[in-house]
mmCIF file with all atom_site columns, C-alpha atoms in Angstrom:
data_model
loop_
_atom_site.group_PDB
_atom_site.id
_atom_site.type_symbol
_atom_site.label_atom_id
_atom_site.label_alt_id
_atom_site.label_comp_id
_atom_site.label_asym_id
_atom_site.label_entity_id
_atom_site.label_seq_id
_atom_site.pdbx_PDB_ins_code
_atom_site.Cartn_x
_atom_site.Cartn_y
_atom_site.Cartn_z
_atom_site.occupancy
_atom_site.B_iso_or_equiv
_atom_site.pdbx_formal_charge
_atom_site.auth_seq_id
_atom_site.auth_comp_id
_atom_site.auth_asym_id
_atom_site.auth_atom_id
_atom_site.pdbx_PDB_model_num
ATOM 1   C CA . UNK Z 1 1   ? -25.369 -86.321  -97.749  1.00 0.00 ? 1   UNK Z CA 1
ATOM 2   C CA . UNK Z 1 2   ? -27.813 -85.055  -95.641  1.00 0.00 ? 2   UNK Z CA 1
ATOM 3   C CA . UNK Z 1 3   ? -28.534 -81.839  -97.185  1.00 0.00 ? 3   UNK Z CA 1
ATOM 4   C CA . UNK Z 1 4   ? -29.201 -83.504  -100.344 1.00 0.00 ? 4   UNK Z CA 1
ATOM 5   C CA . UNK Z 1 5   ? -32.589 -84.092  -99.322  1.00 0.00 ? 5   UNK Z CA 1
ATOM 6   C CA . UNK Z 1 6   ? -32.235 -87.853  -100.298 1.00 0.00 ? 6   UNK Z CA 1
ATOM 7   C CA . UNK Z 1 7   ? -33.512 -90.663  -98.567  1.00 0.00 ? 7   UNK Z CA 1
ATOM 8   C CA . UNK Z 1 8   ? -34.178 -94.076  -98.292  1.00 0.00 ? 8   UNK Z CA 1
ATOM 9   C CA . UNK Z 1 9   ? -34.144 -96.789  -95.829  1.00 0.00 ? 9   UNK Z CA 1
ATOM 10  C CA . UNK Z 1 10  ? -30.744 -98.118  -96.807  1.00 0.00 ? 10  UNK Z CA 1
ATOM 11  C CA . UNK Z 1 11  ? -28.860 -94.788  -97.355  1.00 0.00 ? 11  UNK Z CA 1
ATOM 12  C CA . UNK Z 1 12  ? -30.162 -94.395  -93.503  1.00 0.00 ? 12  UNK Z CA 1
ATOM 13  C CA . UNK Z 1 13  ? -28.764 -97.338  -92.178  1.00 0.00 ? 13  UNK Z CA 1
ATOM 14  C CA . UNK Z 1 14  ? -25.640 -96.662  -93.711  1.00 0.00 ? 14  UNK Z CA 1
ATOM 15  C CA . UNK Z 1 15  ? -25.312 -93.461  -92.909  1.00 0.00 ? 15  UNK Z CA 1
ATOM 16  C CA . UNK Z 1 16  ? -25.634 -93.966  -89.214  1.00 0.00 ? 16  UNK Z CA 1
ATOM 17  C CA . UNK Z 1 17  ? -23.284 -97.276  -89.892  1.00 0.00 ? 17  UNK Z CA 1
ATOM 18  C CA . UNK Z 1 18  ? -20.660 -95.260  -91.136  1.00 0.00 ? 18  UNK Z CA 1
ATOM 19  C CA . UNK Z 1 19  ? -21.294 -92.171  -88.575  1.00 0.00 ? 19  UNK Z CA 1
ATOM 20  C CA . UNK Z 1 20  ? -20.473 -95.076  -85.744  1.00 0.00 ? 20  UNK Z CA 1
ATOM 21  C CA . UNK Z 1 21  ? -17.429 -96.432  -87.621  1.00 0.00 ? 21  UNK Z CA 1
ATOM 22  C CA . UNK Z 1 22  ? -16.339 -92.720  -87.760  1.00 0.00 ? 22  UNK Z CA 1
ATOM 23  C CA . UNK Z 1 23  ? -17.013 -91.851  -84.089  1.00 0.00 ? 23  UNK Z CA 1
ATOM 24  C CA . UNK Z 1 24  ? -14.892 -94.536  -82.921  1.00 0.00 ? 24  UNK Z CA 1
ATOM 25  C CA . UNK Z 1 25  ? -12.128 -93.769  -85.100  1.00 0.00 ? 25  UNK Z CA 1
ATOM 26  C CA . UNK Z 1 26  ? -11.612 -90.409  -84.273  1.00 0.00 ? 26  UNK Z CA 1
ATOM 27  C CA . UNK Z 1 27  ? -11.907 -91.398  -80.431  1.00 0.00 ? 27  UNK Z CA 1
ATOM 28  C CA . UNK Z 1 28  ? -8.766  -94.398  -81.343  1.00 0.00 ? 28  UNK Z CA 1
ATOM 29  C CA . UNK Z 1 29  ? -7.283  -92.529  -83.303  1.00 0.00 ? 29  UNK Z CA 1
ATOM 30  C CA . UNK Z 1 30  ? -7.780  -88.733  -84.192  1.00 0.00 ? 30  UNK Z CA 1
ATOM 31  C CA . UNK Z 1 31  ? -6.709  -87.460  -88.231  1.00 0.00 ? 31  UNK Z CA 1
ATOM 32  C CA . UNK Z 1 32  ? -6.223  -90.690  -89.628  1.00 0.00 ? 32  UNK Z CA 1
ATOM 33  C CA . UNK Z 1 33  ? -9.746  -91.666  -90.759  1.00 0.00 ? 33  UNK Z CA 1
ATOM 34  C CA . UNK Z 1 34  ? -11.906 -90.050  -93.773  1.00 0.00 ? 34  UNK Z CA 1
ATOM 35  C CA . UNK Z 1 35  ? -15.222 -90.768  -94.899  1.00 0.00 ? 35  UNK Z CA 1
ATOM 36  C CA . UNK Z 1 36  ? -14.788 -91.165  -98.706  1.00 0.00 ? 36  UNK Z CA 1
ATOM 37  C CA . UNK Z 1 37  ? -17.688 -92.099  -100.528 1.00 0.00 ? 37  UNK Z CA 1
ATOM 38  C CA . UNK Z 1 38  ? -16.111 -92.750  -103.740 1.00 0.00 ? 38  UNK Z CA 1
ATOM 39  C CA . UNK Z 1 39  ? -14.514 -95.939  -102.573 1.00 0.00 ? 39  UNK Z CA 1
ATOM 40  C CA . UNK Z 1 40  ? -16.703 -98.665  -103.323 1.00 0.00 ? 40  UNK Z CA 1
ATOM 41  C CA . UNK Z 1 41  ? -15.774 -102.402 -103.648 1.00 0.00 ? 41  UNK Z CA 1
ATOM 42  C CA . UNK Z 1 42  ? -16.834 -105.777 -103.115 1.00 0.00 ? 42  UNK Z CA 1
ATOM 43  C CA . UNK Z 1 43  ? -20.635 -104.826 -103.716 1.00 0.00 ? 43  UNK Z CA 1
ATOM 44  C CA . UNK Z 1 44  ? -21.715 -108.234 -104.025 1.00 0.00 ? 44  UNK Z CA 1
ATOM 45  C CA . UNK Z 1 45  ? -19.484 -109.385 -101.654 1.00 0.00 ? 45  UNK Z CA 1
ATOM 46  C CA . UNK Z 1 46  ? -18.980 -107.074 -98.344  1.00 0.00 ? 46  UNK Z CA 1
ATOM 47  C CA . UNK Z 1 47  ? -22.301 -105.882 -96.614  1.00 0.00 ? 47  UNK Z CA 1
ATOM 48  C CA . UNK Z 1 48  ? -21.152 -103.383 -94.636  1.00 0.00 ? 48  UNK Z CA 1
ATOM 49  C CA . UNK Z 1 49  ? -18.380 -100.495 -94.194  1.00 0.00 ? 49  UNK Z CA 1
ATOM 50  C CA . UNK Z 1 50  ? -15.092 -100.569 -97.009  1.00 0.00 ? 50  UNK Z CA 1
ATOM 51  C CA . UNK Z 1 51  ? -12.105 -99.213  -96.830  1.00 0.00 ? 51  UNK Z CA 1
ATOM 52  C CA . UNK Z 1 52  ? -8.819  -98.226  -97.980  1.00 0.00 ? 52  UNK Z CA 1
ATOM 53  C CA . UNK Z 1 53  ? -5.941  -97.519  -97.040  1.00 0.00 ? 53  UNK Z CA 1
ATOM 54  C CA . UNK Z 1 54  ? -3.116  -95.188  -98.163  1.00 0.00 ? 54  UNK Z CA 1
ATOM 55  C CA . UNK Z 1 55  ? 0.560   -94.201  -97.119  1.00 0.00 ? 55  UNK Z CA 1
ATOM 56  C CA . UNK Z 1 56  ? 0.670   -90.667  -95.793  1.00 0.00 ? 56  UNK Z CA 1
ATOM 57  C CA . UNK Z 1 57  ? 2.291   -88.207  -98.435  1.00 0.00 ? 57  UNK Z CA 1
ATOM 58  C CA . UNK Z 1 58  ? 2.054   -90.964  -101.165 1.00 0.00 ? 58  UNK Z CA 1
ATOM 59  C CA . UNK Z 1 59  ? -1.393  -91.161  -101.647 1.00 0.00 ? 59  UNK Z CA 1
ATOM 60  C CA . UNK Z 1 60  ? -1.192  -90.912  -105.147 1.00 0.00 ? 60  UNK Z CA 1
ATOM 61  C CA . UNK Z 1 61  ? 0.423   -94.403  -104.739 1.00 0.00 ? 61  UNK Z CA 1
ATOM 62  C CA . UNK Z 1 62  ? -3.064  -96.058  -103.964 1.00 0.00 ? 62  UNK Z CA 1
ATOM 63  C CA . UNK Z 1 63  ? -4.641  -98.534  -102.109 1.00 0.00 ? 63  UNK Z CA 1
ATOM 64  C CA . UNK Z 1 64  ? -1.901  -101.112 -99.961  1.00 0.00 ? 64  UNK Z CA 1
ATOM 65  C CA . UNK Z 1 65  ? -4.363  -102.073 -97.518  1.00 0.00 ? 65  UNK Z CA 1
ATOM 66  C CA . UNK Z 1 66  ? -8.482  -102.896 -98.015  1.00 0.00 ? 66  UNK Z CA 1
ATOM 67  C CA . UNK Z 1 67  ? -11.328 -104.538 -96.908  1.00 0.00 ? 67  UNK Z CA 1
ATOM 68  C CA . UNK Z 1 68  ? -14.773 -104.627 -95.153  1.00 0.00 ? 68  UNK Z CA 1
ATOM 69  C CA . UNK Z 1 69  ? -17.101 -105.819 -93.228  1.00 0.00 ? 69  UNK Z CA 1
ATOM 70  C CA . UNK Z 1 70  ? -19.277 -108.751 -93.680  1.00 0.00 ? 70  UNK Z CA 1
ATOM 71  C CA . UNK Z 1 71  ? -22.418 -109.989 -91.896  1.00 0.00 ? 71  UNK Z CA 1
ATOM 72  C CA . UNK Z 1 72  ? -22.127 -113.471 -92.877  1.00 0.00 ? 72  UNK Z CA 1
ATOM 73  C CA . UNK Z 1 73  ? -18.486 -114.348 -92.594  1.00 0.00 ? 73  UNK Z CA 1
ATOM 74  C CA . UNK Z 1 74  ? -18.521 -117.849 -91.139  1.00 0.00 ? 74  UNK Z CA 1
ATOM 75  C CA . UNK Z 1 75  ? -21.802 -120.243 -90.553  1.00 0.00 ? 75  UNK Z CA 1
ATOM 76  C CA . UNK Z 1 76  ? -21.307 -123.687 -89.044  1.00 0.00 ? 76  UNK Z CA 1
ATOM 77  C CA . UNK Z 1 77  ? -24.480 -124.379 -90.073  1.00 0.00 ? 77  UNK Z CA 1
ATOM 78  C CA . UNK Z 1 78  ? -26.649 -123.340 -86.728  1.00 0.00 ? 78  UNK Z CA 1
ATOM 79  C CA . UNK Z 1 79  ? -24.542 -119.872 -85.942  1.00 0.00 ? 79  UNK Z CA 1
ATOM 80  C CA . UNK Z 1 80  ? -23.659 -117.559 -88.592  1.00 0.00 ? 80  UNK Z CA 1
ATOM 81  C CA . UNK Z 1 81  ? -20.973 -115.018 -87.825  1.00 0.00 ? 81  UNK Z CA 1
ATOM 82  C CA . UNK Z 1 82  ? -19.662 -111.565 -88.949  1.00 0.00 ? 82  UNK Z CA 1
ATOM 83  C CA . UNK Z 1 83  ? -16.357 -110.424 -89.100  1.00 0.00 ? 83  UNK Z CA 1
ATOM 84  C CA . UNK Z 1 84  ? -14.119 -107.386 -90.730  1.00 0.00 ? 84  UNK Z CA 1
ATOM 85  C CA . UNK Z 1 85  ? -11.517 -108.417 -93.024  1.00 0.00 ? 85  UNK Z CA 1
ATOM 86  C CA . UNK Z 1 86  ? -8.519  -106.968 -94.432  1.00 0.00 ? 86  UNK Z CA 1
ATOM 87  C CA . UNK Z 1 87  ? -5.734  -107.775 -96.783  1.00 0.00 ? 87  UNK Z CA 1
ATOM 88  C CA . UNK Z 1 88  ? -2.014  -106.337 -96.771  1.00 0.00 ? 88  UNK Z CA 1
ATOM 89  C CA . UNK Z 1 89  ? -0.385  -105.536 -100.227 1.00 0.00 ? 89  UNK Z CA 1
ATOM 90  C CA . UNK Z 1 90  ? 2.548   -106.986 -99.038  1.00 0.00 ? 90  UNK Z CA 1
ATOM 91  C CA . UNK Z 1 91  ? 4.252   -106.694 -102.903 1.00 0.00 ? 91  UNK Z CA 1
ATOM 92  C CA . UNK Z 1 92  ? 3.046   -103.149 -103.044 1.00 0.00 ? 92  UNK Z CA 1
ATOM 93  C CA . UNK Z 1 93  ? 4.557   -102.252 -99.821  1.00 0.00 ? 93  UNK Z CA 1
ATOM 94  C CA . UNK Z 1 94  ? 7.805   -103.675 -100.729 1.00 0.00 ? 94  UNK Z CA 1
ATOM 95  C CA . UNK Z 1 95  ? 7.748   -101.672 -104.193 1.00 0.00 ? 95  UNK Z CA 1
ATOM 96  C CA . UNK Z 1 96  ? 7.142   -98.705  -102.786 1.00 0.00 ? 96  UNK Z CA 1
ATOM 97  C CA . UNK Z 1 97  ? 9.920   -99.143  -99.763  1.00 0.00 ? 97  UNK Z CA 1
ATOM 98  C CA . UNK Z 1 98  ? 12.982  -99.971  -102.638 1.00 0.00 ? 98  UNK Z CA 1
ATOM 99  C CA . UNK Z 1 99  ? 11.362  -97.387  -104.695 1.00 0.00 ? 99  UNK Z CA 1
ATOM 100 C CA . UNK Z 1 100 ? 12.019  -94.973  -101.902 1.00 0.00 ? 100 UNK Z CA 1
ATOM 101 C CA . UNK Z 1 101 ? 15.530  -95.880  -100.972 1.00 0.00 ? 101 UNK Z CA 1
ATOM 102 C CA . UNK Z 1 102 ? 14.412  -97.431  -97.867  1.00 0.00 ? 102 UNK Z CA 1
ATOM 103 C CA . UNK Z 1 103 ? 15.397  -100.828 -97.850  1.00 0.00 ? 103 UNK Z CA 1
ATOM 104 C CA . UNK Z 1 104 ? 17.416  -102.992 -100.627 1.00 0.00 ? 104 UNK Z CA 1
ATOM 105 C CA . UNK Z 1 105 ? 17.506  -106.300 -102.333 1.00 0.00 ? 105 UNK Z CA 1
ATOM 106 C CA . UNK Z 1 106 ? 19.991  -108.947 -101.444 1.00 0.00 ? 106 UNK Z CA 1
ATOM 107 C CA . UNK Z 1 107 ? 19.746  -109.910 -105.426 1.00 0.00 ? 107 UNK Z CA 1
ATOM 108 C CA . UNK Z 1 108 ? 16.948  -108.614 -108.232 1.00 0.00 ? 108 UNK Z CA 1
ATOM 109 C CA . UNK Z 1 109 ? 16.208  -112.048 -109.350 1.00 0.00 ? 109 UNK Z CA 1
ATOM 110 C CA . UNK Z 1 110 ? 14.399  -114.990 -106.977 1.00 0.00 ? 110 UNK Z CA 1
ATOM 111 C CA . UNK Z 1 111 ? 16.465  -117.638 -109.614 1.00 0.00 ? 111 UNK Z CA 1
ATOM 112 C CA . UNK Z 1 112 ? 19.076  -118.814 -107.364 1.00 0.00 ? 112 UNK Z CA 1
ATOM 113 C CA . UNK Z 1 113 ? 21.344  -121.180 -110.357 1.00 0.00 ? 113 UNK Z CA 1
ATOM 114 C CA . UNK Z 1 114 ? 21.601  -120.820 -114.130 1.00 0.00 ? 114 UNK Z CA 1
ATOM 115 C CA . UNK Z 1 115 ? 21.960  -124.144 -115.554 1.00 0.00 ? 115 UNK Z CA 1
ATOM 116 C CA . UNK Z 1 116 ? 24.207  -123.949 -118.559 1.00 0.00 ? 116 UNK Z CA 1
ATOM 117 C CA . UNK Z 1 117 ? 24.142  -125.506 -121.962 1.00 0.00 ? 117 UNK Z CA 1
ATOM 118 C CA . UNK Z 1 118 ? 27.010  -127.451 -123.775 1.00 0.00 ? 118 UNK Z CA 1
ATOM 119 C CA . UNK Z 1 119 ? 25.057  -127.393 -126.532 1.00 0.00 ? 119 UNK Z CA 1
ATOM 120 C CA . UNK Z 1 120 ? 20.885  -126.963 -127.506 1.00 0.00 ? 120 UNK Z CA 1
ATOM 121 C CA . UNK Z 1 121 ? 20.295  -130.794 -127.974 1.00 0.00 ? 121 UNK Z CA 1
ATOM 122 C CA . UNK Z 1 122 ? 21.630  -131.305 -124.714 1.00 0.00 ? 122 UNK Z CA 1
ATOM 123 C CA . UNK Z 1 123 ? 18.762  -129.085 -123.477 1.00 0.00 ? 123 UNK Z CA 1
ATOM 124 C CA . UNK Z 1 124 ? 16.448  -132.325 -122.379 1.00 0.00 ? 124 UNK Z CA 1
ATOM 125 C CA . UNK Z 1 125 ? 19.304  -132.653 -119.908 1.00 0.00 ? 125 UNK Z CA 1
ATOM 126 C CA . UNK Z 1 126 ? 19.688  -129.229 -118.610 1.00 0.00 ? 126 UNK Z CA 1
ATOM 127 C CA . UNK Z 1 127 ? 15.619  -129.186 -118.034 1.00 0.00 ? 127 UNK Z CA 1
ATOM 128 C CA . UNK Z 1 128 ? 15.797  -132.502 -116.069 1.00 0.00 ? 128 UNK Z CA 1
ATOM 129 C CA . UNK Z 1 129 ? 18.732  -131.006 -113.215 1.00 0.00 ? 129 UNK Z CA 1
ATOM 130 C CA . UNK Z 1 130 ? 16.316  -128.095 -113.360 1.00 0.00 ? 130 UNK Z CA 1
ATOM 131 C CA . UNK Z 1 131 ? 13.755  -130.429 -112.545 1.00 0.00 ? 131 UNK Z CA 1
ATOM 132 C CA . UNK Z 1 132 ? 15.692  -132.053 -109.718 1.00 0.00 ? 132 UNK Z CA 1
ATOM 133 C CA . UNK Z 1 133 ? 16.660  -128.589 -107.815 1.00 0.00 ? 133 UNK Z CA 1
ATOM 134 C CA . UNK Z 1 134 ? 13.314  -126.822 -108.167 1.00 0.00 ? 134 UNK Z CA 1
ATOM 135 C CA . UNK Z 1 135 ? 11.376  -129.790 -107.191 1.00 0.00 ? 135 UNK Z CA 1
ATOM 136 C CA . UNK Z 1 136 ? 13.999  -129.472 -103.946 1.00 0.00 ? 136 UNK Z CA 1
ATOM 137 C CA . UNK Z 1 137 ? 12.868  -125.758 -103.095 1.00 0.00 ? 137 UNK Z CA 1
ATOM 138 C CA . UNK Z 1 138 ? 16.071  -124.439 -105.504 1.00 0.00 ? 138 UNK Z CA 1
ATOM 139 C CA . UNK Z 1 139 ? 14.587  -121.673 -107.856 1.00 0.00 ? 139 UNK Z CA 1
ATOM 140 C CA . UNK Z 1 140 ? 16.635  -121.924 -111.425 1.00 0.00 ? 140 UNK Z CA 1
ATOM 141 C CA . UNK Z 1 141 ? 16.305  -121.504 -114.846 1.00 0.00 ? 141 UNK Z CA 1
ATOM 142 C CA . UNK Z 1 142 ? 17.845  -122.734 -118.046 1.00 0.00 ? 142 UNK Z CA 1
ATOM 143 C CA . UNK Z 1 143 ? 20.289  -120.609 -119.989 1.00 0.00 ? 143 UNK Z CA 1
ATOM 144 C CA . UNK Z 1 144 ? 18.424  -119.225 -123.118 1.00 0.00 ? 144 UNK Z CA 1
ATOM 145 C CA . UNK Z 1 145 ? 20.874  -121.107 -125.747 1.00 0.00 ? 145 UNK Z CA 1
ATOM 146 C CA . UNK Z 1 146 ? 24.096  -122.108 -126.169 1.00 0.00 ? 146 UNK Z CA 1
ATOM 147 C CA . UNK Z 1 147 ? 27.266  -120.328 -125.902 1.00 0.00 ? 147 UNK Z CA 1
ATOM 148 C CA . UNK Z 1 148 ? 30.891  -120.339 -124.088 1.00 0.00 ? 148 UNK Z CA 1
ATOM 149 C CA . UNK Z 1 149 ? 30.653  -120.676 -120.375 1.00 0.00 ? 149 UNK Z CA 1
ATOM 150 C CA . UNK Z 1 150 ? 31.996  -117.301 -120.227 1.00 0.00 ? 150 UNK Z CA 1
ATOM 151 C CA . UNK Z 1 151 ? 29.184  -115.771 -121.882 1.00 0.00 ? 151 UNK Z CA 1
ATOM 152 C CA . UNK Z 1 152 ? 26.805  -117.589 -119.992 1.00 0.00 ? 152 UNK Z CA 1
ATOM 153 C CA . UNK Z 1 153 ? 28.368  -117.139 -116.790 1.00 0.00 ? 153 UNK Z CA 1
ATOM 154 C CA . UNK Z 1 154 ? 28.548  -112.982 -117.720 1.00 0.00 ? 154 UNK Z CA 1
ATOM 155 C CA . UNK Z 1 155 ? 24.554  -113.765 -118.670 1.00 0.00 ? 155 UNK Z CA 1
ATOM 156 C CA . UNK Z 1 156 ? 24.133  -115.064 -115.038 1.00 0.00 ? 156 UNK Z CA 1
ATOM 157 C CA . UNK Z 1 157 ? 26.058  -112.090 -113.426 1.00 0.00 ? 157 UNK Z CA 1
ATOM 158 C CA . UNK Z 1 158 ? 24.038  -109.540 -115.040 1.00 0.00 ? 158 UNK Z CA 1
ATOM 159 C CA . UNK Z 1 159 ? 21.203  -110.973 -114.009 1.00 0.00 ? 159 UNK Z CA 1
ATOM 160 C CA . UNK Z 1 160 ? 22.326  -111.539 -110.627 1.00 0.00 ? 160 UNK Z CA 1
ATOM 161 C CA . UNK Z 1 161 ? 21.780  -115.163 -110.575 1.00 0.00 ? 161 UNK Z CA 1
ATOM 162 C CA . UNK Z 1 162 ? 24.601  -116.046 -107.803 1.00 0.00 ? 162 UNK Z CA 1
ATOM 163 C CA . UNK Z 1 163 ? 25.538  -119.701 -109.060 1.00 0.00 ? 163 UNK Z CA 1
ATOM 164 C CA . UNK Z 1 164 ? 26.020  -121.439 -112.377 1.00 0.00 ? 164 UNK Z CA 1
ATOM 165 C CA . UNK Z 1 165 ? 25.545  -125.135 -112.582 1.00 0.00 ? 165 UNK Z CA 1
ATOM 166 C CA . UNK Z 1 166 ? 27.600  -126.965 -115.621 1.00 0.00 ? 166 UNK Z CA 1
ATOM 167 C CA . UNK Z 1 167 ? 26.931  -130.958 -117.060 1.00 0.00 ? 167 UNK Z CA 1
ATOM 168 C CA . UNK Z 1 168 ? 29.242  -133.362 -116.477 1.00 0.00 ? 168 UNK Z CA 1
ATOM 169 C CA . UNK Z 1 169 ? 31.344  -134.290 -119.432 1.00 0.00 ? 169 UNK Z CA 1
ATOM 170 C CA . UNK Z 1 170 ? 32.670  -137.623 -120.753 1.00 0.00 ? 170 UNK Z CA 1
ATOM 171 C CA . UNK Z 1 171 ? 30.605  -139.478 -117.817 1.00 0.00 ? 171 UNK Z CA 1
ATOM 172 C CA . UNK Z 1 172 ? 32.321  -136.895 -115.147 1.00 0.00 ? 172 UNK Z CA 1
ATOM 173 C CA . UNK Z 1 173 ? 30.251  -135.155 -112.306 1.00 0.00 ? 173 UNK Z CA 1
ATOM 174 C CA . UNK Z 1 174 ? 28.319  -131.996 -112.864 1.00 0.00 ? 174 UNK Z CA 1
ATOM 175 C CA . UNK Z 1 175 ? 29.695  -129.140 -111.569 1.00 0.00 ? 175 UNK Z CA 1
ATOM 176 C CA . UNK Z 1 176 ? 28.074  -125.902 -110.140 1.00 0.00 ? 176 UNK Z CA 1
ATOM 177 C CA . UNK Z 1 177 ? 30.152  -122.496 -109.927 1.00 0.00 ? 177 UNK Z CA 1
ATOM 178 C CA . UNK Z 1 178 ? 29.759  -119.514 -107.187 1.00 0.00 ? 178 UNK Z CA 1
ATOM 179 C CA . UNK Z 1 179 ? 30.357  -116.869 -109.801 1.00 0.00 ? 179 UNK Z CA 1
ATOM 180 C CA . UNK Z 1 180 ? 31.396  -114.532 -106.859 1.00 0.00 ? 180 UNK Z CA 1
ATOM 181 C CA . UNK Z 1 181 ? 33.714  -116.382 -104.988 1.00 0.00 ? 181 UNK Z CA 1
ATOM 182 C CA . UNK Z 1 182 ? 34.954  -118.050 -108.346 1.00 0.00 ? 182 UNK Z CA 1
ATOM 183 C CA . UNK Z 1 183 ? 34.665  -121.610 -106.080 1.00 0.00 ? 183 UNK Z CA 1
ATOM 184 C CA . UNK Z 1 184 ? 33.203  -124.326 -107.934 1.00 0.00 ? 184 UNK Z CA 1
ATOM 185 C CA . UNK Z 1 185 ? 32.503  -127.792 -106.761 1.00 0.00 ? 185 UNK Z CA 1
ATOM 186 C CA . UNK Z 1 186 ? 31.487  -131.117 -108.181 1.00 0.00 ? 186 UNK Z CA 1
ATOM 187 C CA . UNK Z 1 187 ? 27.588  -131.327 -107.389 1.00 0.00 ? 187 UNK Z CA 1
ATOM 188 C CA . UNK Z 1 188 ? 24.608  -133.794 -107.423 1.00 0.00 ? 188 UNK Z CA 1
ATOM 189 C CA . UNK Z 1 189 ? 21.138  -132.105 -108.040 1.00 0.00 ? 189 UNK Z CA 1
ATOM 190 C CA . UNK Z 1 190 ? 19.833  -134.555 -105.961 1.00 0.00 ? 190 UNK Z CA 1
ATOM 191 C CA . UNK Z 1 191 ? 21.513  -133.538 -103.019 1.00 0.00 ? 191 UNK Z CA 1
ATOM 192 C CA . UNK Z 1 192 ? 23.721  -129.999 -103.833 1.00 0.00 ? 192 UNK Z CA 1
ATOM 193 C CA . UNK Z 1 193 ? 22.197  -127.059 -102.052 1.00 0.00 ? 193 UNK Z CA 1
ATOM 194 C CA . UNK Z 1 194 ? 23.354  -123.252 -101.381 1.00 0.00 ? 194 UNK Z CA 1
ATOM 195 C CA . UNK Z 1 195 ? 24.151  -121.612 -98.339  1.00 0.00 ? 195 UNK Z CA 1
ATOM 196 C CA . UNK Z 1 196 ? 20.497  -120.894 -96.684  1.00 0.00 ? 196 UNK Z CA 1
ATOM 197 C CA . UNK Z 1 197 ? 21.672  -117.101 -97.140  1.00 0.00 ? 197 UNK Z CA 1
ATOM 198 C CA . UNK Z 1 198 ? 21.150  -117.613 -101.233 1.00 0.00 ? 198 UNK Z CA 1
ATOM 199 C CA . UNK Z 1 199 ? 18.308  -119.361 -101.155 1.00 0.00 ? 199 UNK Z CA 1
ATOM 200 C CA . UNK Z 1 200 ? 15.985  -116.937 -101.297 1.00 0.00 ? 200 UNK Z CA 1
ATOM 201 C CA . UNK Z 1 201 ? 16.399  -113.487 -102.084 1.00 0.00 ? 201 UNK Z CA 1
ATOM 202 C CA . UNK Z 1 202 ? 16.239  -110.944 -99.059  1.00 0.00 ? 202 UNK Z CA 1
ATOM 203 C CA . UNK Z 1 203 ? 14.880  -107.553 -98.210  1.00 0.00 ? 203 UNK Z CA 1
ATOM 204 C CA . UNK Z 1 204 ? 16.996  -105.476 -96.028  1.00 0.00 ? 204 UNK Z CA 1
ATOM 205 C CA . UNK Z 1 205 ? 17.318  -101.958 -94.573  1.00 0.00 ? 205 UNK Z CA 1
ATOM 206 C CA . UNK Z 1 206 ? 18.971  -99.397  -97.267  1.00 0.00 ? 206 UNK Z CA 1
ATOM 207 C CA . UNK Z 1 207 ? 22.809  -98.472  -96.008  1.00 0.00 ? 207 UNK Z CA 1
ATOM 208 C CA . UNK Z 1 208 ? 22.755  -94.953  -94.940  1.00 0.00 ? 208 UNK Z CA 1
ATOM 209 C CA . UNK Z 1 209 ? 26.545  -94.618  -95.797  1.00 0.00 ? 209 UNK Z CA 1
ATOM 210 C CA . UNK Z 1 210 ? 28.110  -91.934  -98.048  1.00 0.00 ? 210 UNK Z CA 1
#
């Protein structure tokens, strides 16, 4: 940058800003930093060094880490302070780890019960048990239309929703199916809940069996 012959009072301070950052990288920890002056973010927002981050051999991949430095972070109205902040692409790092074979999903849906429908005008029903289990932390979803349990249950396997919840009929109790196990139970959405294990859908290292 240097050798361009270019200067001016706030190239300068950067330069030597980023010649410090640099220095005391290399000391911490030698080959992993590089001065890349086409990264530029934030520039309203960050007053100081940027940076990116990428995962070595799959840099192609992008950015799953980034942030900066910034003079005013915090003021409590006598003291302002700076800080460096950074932000993990947690999503992107789990993307890139099933992409890879690494690790595995426990299911490829976070909807833990289809509710099923008898019929479409019974559909005001179906959305108030909905109601009732997500506003209890139970992720679900509605079945698109109406058809035989069979077809909606084979709707919920393929999408690898683990249980199927079906009305009551003739004033008897709603019922909700494990379409695994094949068990199904009378149920309350007031009060049913899975096994904490299907609650929410896991991550989990890749079997390195044959």
């Amino acid at each position: 940058m240097r050798a361009l012959g270019v200067s001016h009072p706030t190239l300068d301070a950067g330069l030597e800003e980023l010649s410090a950052v640099m220095a005391t990288g290399v000391a911490h920890a030698p080959g992993l930093l590089v001065a890349d002056l086409r990264v530029a973010r934030g520039l309203d927002y960050y007053t100081g060094t940027v940076y990116e981050t990428q995962l070595v051999g799959h840099e192609s991949y992008g950015s799953i880490c980034s942030g900066g430095r910034y003079d005013a972070l915090a003021s409590d109205g006598r003291t302002t302070y700076p800080g460096v902040g950074i932000s993990i692409g947690v999503s992107r790092l789990v993307h890139k780890l099933l992409a890879l074979g690494l690790v595995e999903g426990s299911r490829s849906t976070p909807t833990c019960v289809l509710v099923a429908l008898t019929a479409d005008e019974d559909r005001p029903g179906a959305m108030a048990v909905a109601a009732q289990l997500r506003a209890r932390g139970i992720a679900c979803e509605v079945a698109p239309s109406a058809a035989k349990f069979g077809k909606q249950i084979r709707f919920a396997d393929r999408r690898g929703i683990p249980f199927v919840w079906f009305p009551g009929t003739d004033g008897g109790a709603d019922q909700v199916k494990d379409i695994r196990s094949g068990e199904q139970v009378d149920a309350d959405a007031a009060t049913w809940a899975p096994p904490a294990e299907d609650l929410h859908p896991g991550v989990k290292r890749a079997s390195t069996e044959a």
